Coordinates of C-alpha atoms and ligand atoms in Angstrom, one line a residue:
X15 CA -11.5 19.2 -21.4
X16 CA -8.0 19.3 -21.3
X17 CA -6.3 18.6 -25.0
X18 CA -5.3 15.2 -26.2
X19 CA -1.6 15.2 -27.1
X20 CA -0.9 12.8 -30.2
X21 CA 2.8 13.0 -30.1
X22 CA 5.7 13.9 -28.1
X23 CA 6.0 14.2 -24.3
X24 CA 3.2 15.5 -21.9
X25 CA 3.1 17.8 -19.2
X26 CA 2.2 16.9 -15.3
X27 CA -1.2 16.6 -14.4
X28 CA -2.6 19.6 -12.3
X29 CA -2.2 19.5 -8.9
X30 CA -5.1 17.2 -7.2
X31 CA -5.9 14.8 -4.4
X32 CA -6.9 11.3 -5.2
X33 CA -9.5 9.8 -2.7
X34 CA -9.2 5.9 -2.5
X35 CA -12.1 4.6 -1.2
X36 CA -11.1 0.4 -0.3
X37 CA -7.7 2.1 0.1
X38 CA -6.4 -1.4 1.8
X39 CA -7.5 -3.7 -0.9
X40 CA -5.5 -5.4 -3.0
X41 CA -6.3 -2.7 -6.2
X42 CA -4.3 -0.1 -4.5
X43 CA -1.0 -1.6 -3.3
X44 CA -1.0 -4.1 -6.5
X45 CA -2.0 -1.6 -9.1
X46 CA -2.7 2.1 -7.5
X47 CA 0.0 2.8 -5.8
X48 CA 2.6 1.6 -8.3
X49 CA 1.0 3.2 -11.1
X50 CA 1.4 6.4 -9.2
X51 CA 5.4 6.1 -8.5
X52 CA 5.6 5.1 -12.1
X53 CA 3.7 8.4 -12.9
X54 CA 6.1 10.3 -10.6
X55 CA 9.1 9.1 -11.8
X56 CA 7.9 9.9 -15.5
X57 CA 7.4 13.4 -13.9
X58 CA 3.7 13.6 -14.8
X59 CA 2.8 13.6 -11.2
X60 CA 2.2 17.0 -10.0
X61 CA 4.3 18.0 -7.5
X62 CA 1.5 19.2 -5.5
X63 CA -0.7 16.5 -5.1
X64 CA -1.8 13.8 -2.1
X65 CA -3.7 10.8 -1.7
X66 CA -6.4 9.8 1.4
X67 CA -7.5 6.4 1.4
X68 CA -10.2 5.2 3.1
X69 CA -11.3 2.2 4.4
X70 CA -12.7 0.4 7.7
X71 CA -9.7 -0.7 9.1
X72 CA -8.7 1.9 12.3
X73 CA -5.4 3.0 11.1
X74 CA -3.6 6.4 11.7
X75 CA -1.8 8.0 8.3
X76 CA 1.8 6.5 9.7
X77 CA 0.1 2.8 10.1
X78 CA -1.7 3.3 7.2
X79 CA 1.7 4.4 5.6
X80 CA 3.9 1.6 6.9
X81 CA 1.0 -1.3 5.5
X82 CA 1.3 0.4 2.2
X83 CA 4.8 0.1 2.3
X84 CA 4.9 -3.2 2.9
X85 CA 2.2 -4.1 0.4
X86 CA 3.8 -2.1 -2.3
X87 CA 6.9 -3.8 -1.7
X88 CA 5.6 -7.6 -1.8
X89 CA 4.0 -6.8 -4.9
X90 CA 6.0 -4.8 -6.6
X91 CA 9.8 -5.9 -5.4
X92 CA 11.0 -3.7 -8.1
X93 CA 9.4 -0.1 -7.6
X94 CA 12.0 2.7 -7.4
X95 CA 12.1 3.4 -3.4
X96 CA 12.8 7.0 -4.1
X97 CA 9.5 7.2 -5.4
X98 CA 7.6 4.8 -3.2
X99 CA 9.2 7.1 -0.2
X100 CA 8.1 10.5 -2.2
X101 CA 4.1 8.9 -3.0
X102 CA 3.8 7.6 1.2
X103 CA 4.6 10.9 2.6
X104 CA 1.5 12.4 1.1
X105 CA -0.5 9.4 1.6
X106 CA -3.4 10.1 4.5
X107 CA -6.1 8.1 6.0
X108 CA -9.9 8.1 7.1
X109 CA -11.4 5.3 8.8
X110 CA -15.2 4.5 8.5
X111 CA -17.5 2.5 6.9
X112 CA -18.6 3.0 3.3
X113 CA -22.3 3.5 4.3
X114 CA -21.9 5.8 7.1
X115 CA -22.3 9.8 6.4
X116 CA -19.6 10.5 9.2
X117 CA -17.1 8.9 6.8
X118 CA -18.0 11.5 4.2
X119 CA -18.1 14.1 6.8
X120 CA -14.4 12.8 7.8
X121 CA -13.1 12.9 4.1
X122 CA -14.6 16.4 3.7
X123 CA -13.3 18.2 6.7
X124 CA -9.2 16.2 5.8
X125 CA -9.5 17.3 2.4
X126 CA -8.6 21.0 2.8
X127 CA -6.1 20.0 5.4
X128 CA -4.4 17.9 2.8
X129 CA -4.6 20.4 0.8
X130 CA -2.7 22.7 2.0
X131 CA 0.3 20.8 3.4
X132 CA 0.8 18.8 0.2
X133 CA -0.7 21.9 -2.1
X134 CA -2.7 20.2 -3.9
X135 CA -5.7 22.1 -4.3
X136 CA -9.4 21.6 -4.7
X137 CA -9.4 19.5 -7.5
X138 CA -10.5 15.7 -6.2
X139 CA -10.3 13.0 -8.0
X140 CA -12.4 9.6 -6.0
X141 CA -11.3 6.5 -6.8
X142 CA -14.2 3.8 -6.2
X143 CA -11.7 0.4 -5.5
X144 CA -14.4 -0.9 -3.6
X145 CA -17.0 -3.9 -4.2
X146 CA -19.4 -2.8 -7.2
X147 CA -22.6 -3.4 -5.4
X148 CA -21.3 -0.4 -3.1
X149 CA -20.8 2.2 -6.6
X150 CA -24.2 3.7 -5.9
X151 CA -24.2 4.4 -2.1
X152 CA -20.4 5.7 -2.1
X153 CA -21.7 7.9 -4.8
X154 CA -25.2 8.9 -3.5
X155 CA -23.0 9.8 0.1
X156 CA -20.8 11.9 -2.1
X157 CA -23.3 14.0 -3.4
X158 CA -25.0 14.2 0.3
X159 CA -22.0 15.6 1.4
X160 CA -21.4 18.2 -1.1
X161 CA -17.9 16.4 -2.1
X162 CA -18.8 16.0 -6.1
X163 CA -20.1 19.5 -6.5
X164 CA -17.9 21.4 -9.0
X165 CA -16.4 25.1 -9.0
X166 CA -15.3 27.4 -11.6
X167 CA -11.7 26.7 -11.2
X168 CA -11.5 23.3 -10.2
X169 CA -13.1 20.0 -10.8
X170 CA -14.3 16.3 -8.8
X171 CA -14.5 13.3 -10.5
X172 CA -15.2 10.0 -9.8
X173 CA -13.1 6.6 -11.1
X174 CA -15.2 3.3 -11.2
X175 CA -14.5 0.2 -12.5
X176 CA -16.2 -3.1 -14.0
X177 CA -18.2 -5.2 -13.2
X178 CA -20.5 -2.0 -14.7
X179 CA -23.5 -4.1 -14.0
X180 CA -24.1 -8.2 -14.4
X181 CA -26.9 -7.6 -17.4
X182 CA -28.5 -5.0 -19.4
X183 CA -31.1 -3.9 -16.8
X184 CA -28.4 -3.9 -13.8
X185 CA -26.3 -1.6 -16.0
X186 CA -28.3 1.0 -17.0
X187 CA -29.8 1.1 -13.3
X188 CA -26.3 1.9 -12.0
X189 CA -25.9 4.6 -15.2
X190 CA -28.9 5.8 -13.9
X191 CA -28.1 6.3 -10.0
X192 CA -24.5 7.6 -10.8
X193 CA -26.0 10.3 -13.6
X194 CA -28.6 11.5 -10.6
X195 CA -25.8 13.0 -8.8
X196 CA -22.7 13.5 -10.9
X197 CA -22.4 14.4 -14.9
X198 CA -21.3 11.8 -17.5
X199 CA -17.9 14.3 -17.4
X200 CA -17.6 13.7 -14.0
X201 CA -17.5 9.8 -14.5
X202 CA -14.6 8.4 -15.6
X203 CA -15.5 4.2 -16.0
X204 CA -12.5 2.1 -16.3
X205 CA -11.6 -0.7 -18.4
X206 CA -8.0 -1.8 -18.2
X207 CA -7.4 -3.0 -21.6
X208 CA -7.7 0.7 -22.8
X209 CA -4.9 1.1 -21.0
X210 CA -2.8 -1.4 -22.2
X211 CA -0.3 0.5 -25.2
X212 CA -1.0 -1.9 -27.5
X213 CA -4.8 -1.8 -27.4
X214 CA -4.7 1.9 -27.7
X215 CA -2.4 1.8 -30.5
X216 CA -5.0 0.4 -32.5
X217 CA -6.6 3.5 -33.3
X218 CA -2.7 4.3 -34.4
X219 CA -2.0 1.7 -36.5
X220 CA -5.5 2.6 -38.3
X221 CA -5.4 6.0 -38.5
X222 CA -2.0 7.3 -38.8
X223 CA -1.3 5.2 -41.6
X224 CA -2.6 5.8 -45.5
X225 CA -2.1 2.1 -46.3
X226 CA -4.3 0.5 -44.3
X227 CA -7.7 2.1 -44.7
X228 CA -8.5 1.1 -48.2
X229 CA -8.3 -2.0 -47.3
X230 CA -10.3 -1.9 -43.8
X231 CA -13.7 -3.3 -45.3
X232 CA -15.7 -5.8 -46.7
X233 CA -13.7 -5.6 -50.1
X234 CA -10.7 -6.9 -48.8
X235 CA -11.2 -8.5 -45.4
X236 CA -12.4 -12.3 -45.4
X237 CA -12.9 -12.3 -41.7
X238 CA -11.6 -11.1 -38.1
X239 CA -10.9 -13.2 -35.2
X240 CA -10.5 -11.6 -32.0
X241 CA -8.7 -13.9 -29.0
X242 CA -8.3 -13.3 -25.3
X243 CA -6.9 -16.3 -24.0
X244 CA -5.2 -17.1 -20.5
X245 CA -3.3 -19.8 -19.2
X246 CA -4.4 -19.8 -15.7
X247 CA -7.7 -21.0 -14.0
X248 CA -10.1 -19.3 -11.5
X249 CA -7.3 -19.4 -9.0
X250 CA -8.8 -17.9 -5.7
X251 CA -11.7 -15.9 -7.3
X252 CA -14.4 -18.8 -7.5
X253 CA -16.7 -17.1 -5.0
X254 CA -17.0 -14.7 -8.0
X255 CA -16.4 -15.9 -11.1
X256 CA -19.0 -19.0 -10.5
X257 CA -21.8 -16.3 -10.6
X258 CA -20.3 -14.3 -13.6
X259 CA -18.8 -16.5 -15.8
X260 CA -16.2 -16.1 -19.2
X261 CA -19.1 -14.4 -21.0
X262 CA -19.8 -11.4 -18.4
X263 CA -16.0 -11.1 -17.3
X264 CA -14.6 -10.5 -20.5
X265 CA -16.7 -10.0 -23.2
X266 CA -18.8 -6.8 -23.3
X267 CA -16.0 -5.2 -21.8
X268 CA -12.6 -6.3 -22.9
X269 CA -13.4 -8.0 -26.1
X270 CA -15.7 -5.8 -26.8
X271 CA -13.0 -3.0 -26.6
X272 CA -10.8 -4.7 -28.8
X273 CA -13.8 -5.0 -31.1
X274 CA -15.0 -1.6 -31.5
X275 CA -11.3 -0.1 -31.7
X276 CA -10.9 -2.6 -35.2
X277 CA -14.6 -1.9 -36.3
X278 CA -15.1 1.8 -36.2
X279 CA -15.5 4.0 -38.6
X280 CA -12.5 7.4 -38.4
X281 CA -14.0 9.7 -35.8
X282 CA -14.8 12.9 -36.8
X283 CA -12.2 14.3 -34.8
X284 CA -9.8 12.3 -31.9
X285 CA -11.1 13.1 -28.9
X286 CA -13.6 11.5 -26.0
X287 CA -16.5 12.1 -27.6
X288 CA -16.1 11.3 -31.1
X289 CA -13.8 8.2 -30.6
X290 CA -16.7 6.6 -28.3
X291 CA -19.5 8.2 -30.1
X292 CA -18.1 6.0 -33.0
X293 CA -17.1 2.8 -30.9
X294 CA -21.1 3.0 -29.8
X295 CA -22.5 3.2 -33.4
X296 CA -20.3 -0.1 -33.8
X297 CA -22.2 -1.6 -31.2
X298 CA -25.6 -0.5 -32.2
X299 CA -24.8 -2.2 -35.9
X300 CA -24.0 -5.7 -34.3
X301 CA -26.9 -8.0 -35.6
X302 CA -28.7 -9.3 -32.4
X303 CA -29.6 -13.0 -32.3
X304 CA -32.8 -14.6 -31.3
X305 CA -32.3 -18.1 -29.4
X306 CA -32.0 -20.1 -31.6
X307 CA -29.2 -18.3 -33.6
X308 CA -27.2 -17.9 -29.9
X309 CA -27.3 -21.9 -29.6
X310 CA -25.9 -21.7 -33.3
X311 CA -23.2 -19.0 -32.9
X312 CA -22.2 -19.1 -28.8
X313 CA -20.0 -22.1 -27.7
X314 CA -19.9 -22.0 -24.1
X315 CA -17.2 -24.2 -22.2
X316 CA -16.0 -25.2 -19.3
X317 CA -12.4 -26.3 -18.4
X318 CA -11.8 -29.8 -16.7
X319 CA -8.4 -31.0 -15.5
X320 CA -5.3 -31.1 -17.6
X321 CA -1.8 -30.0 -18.0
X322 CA -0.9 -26.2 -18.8
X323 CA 2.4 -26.6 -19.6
X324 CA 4.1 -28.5 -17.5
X325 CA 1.8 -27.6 -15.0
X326 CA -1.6 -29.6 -13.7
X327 CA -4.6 -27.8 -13.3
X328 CA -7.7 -29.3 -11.3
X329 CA -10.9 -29.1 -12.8
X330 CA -12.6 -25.6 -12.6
X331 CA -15.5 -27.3 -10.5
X332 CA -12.4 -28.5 -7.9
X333 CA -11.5 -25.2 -8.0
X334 CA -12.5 -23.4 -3.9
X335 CA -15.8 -21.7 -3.3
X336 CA -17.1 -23.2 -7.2
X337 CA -20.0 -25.5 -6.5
X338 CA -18.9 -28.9 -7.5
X339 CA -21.6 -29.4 -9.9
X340 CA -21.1 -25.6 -11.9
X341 CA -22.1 -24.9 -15.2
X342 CA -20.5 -21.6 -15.5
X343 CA -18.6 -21.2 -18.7
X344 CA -14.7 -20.5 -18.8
X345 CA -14.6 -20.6 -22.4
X346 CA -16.9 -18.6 -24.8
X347 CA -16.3 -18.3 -28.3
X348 CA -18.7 -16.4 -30.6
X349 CA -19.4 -15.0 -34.2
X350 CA -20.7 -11.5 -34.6
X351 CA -21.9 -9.4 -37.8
X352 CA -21.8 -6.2 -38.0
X353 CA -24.5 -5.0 -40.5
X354 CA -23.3 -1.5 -42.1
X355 CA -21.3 -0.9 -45.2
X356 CA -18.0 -1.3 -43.5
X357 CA -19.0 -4.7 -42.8
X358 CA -21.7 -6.1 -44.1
X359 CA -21.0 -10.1 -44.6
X360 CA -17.9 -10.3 -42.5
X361 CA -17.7 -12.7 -39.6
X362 CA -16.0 -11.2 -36.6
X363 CA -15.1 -14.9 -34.6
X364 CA -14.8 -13.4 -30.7
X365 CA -13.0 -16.2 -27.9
X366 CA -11.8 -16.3 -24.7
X367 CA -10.6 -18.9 -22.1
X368 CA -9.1 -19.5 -19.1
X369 CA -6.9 -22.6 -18.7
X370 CA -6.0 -22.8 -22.4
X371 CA -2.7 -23.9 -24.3
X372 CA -1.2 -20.1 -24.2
X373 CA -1.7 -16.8 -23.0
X374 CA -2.3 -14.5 -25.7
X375 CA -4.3 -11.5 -26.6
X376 CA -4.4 -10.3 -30.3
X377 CA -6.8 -9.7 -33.2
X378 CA -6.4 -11.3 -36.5
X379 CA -7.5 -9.6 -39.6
X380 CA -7.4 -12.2 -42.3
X381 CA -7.6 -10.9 -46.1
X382 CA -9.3 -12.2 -48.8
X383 CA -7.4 -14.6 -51.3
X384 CA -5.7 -13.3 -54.2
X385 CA -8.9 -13.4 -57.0
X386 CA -7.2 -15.7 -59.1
X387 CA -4.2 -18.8 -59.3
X388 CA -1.6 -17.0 -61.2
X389 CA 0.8 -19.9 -60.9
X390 CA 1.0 -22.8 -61.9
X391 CA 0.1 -25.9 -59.8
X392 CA -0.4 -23.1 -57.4
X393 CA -4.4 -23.2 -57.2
X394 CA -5.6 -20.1 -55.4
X395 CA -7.2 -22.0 -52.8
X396 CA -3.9 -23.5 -51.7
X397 CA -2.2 -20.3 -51.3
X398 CA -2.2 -19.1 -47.6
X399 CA -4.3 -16.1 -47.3
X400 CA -2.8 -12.9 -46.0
X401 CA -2.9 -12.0 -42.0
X402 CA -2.3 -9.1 -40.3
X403 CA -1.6 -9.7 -36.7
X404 CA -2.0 -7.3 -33.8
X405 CA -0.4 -8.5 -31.0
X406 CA -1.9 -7.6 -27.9
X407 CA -0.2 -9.7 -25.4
X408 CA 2.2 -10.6 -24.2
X409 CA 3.6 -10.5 -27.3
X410 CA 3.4 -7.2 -28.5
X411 CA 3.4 -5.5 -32.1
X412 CA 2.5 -6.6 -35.6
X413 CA 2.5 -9.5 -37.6
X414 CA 2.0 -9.7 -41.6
X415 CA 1.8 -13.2 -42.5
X416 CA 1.9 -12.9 -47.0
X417 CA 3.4 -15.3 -49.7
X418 CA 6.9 -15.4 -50.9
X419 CA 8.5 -17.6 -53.7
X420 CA 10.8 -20.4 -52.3
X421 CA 14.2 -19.9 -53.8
X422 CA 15.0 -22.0 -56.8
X423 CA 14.2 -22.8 -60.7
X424 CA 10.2 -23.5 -60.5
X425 CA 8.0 -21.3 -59.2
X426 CA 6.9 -22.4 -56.0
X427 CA 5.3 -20.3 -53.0
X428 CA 5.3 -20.2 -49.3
X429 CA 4.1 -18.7 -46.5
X430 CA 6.5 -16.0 -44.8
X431 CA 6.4 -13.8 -41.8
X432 CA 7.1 -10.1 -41.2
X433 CA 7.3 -8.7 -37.8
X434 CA 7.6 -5.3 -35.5
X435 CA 7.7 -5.7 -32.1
X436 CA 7.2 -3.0 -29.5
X437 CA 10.7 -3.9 -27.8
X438 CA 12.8 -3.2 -31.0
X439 CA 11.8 0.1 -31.2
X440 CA 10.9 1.5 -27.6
X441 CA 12.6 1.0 -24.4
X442 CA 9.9 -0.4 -21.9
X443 CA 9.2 1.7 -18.5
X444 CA 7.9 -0.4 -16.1
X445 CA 3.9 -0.2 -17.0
X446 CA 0.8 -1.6 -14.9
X447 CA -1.3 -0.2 -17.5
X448 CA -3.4 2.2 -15.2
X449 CA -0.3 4.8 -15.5
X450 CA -2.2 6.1 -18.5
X451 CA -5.6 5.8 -17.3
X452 CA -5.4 7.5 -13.7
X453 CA -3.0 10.4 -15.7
X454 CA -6.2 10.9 -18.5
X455 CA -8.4 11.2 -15.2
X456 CA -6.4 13.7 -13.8
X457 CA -6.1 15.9 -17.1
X458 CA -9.8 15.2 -17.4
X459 CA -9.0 13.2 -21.2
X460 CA -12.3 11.0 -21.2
X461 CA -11.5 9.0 -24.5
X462 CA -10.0 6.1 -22.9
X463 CA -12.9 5.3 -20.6
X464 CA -16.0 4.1 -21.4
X465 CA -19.5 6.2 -21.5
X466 CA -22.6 5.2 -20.2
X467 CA -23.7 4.4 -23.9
X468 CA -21.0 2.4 -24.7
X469 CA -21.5 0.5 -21.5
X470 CA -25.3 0.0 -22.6
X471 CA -24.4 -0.8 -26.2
X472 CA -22.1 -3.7 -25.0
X473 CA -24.7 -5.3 -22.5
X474 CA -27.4 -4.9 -25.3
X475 CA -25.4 -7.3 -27.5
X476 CA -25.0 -9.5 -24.7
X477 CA -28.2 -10.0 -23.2
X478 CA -30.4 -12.1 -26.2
X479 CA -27.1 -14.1 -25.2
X480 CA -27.7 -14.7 -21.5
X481 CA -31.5 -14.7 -22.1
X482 CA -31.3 -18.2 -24.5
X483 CA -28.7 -19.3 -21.8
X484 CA -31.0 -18.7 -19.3
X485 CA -33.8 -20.4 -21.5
X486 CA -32.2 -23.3 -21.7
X487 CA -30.5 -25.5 -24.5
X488 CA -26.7 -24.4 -24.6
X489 CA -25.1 -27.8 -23.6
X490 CA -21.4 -26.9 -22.5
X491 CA -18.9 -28.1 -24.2
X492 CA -15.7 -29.2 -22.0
X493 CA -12.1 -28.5 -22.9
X494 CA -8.8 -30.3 -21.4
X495 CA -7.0 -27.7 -19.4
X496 CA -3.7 -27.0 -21.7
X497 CA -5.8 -27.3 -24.3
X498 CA -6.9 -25.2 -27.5
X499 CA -10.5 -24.7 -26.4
X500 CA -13.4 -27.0 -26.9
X501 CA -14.0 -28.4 -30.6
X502 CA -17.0 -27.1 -30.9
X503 CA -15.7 -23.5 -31.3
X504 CA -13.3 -25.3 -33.7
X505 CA -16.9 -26.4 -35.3
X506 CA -18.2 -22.7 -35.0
X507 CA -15.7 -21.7 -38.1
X508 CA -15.4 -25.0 -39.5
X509 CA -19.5 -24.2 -39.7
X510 CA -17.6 -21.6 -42.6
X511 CA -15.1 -23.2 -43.8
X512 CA -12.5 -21.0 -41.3
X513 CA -10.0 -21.9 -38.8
X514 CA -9.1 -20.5 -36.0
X515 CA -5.4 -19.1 -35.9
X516 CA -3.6 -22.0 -33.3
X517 CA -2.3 -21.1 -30.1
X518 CA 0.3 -22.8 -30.3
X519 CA 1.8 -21.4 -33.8
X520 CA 4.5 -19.1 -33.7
Ligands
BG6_626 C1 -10.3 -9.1 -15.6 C2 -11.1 -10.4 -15.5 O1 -11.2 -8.0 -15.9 O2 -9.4 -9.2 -16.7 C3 -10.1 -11.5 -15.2 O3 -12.0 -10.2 -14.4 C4 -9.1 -11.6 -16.4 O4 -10.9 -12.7 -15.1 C5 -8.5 -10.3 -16.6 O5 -8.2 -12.6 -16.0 C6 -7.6 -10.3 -17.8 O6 -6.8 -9.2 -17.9 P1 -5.4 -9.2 -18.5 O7 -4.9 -7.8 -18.5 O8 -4.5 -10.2 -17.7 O9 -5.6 -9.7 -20.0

């Protein structure tokens, strides 16, 4: 396992191939490819390194070349062509279909080819950009053809990405078919948000800082809200999101991320296996609900037509390939506890939407109130409470919301904000967010992807949740397009006396 730097520049990744399997889909010109001229221009690109993609399509490596070119271009009008030109020329091609041995045969007879005009070695890294219901076979081929097997000096591993299964049992049976022929090191599962800076600098702001931890617990902390929200609607992808719905798509995965990261206990030491190790025992704390506290503590919801912005959005069920009669949720808003000593007691409120009023990512942990009114005509209650903000997206830093006096003769207090963002301190390079997480892959740095526990733990919590939905009994609740969500997760924390922090405020 290569070692985890925790400052200071890093070094290029060793030289490697990377196998794209879907290698015409929109994954690899939108984020692939990009991600890998970013890489380069950061120098952490070996110089000896090449990429095969393969895909049906008959193409030889120029057409192959010339489509990613264009692609790359379209999507990303502002990519560096130095580096665009330096990635292409060591870009090859296989044609074949996924479920076809000869494919594999192909990939394994071009792979020492590659690797000695671009130098890059026997190290492999597969990229599975390809439908999810076609993980197993790719992988099951891979092993047939000898392509995963490992030697002393050098290493194949194998990218795949969510959906890691659409329920608890269809998740663990694709844990299980992908540990029969590689090892968990081998398997490097992908969820993007780790690779967002701002997710991953939550184990920073927690753990390289004194201040915070004595006050990370139930002593201190009233209550955490956790929001993913986005501003547009199913767009183009009804055919899939009708089937899956807000719950599946977001929430043992990204949410759940952003839960885990806030919730853990300090790992034993900062690497793969005790950061997830401790994002898992997180998971197995959460308190699972029977049905009838799911139709108490789920809101489901569904968009209908409104305005985001200045901007008109149909109706999810007008949106193509949804069936005009769907109940699949676009909104879900939950309340979790987490039952340890860290936690016991506090709610942890989870939402996200699509269509809402704003597009914003961020967790809120809200403190307790000051034990006592100090001032006078200042009852505590009255008092805002304390907020620290982590700003996901697109916004992106800190927020301490606290109490000031108002400037004058009589004591009198207000609410006043203190804020670092990213953008102050650091100058941006452009960042797709898989920058990070192909270069970990390479370097063989497992913490920022998710292990076949922590991918069970997730579902496990989920499931009691799709099992009273299935049951019956979860009306849905409709929200106006634009809109804040639907009241009744307004009513989930009301339930509490809580509100939930507004879009809309500042
Ligand atoms: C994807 C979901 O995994 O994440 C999408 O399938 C969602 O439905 C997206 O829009 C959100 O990601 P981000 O990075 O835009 O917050």
């Amino acid at each position: 396992m290569a070692e985890t730097e925790t400052s200071g520049a890093s070094s290029p990744a060793p030289p490697c191939t990377l196998v794209i399997f879907g290698a015409t889909g929109d994954l690899t010109s939108r984020l692939l490819m990009p991600s890998l001229c970013h890489l380069h221009h950061s120098g952490l690109l070996p110089k000896d390194f090449a990429v095969i993609g393969v895909a049906r399509s008959d193409l030889s490596d120029d057409a192959f070349r010339q489509r990613l070119d264009e692609n790359v271009r379209k999507a990303s009008p502002k990519i560096d062509s130095d580096d665009l030109q330096w990635l292409l020329k060591r870009c090859h091609y296989v044609s074949g279909s996924f479920d076809d041995a000869k494919t594999y045969g192909a990939v394994a007879a071009r792979l020492p080819e590659v690797a000695s005009t671009d130098g890059s070695g026997d190290n492999v890294l597969f990229y599975l950009a390809t439908a999810a219901n076609e993980f197993t076979s790719v992988v099951q081929h891979l092993g047939k053809a000898g392509l995963v097997k490992e030697g002393e000096d050098y290493w194949r591993r194998v990218i795949v990405e969510k959906p890691f299964g659409r329920d608890l049992p269809s998740a663990q049976a694709l844990n299980r078919d992908l540990l029969q022929v590689l090892t968990e090191n081998q398997i490097f599962r992908i969820d993007h948000y780790l690779g967002k800076e701002t997710v991953q600098n939550i184990m920073v702001y927690r753990f390289a800082n004194g201040m915070l931890e004595p006050l990370w617990n139930r002593h201190h902390i009233d209550h955490i809200q956790i929001t993913a929200a986005e501003t547009l609607g199913v767009e183009r992808r009804g055919a899939f999101y009708d089937g899956t719905g807000a719950l599946r798509d977001m929430v043992p995965n990204h949410l759940f991320q952003l839960f885990t990261l806030v919730a853990m206990e300090p790992p034993v030491c900062f690497d793969a296996e005790g950061v997830r190790s401790e994002k898992s025992k997180v998971l197995q704390a959460v308190n699972f609900y029977d049905h009838k506290d799911v139709l108490k503590n789920v809101v489901r919801g569904q968009y209908r037509a409104g305005n985001v912005g200045d901007k008109h959005l149909d109706a999810y069920r007008a949106a193509p390939n949804v069936d005009p009669h769907s109940t699949t949720e676009t909104y879900v808003a939950l309340k979790l506890m987490v039952d340890n000593w860290r936690w016991a007691g506090v709610p942890f409120y989870l939402r996200t939407g699509k269509a809402l009023h704003r597009r914003r990512s961020e967790v809120v942990i809200r403190f307790k109130h000051a034990p006592f009114a100090l001032f006078r005509d200042t009852p505590v209650e009255r008092l805002p409470p304390n907020d620290m903000i982590l700003q996901i997206q697109p916004e992106e830093g800190v927020l301490l919301r606290f109490n000031a006096k108002v400037p004058g003769p009589a004591i009198h207090t207000t609410g006043v904000g203190m804020r670092f963002s990213y953008g102050d301190y650091f100058s941006s390079e452009p960042n797709i967010g898989y920058e990070t997480l192909l270069y970990e892959a390479m370097i063989g740095d497992a913490m920022l992807f998710q292990r076949a526990d922590n991918i069970e733990g997730a579902w496990r919590v989920v499931q009691p949740i799709l099992d009273a939905w299935k049951k019956g009994g979860a009306d849905l609740a409709y929200y106006e397009a634009g809109s804040e969500g639907p009241e009744e997760a307004d009513e989930l924390l009301a339930r509490d006396g809580r509100k939930w922090r507004r879009l809309a405020s500042p």
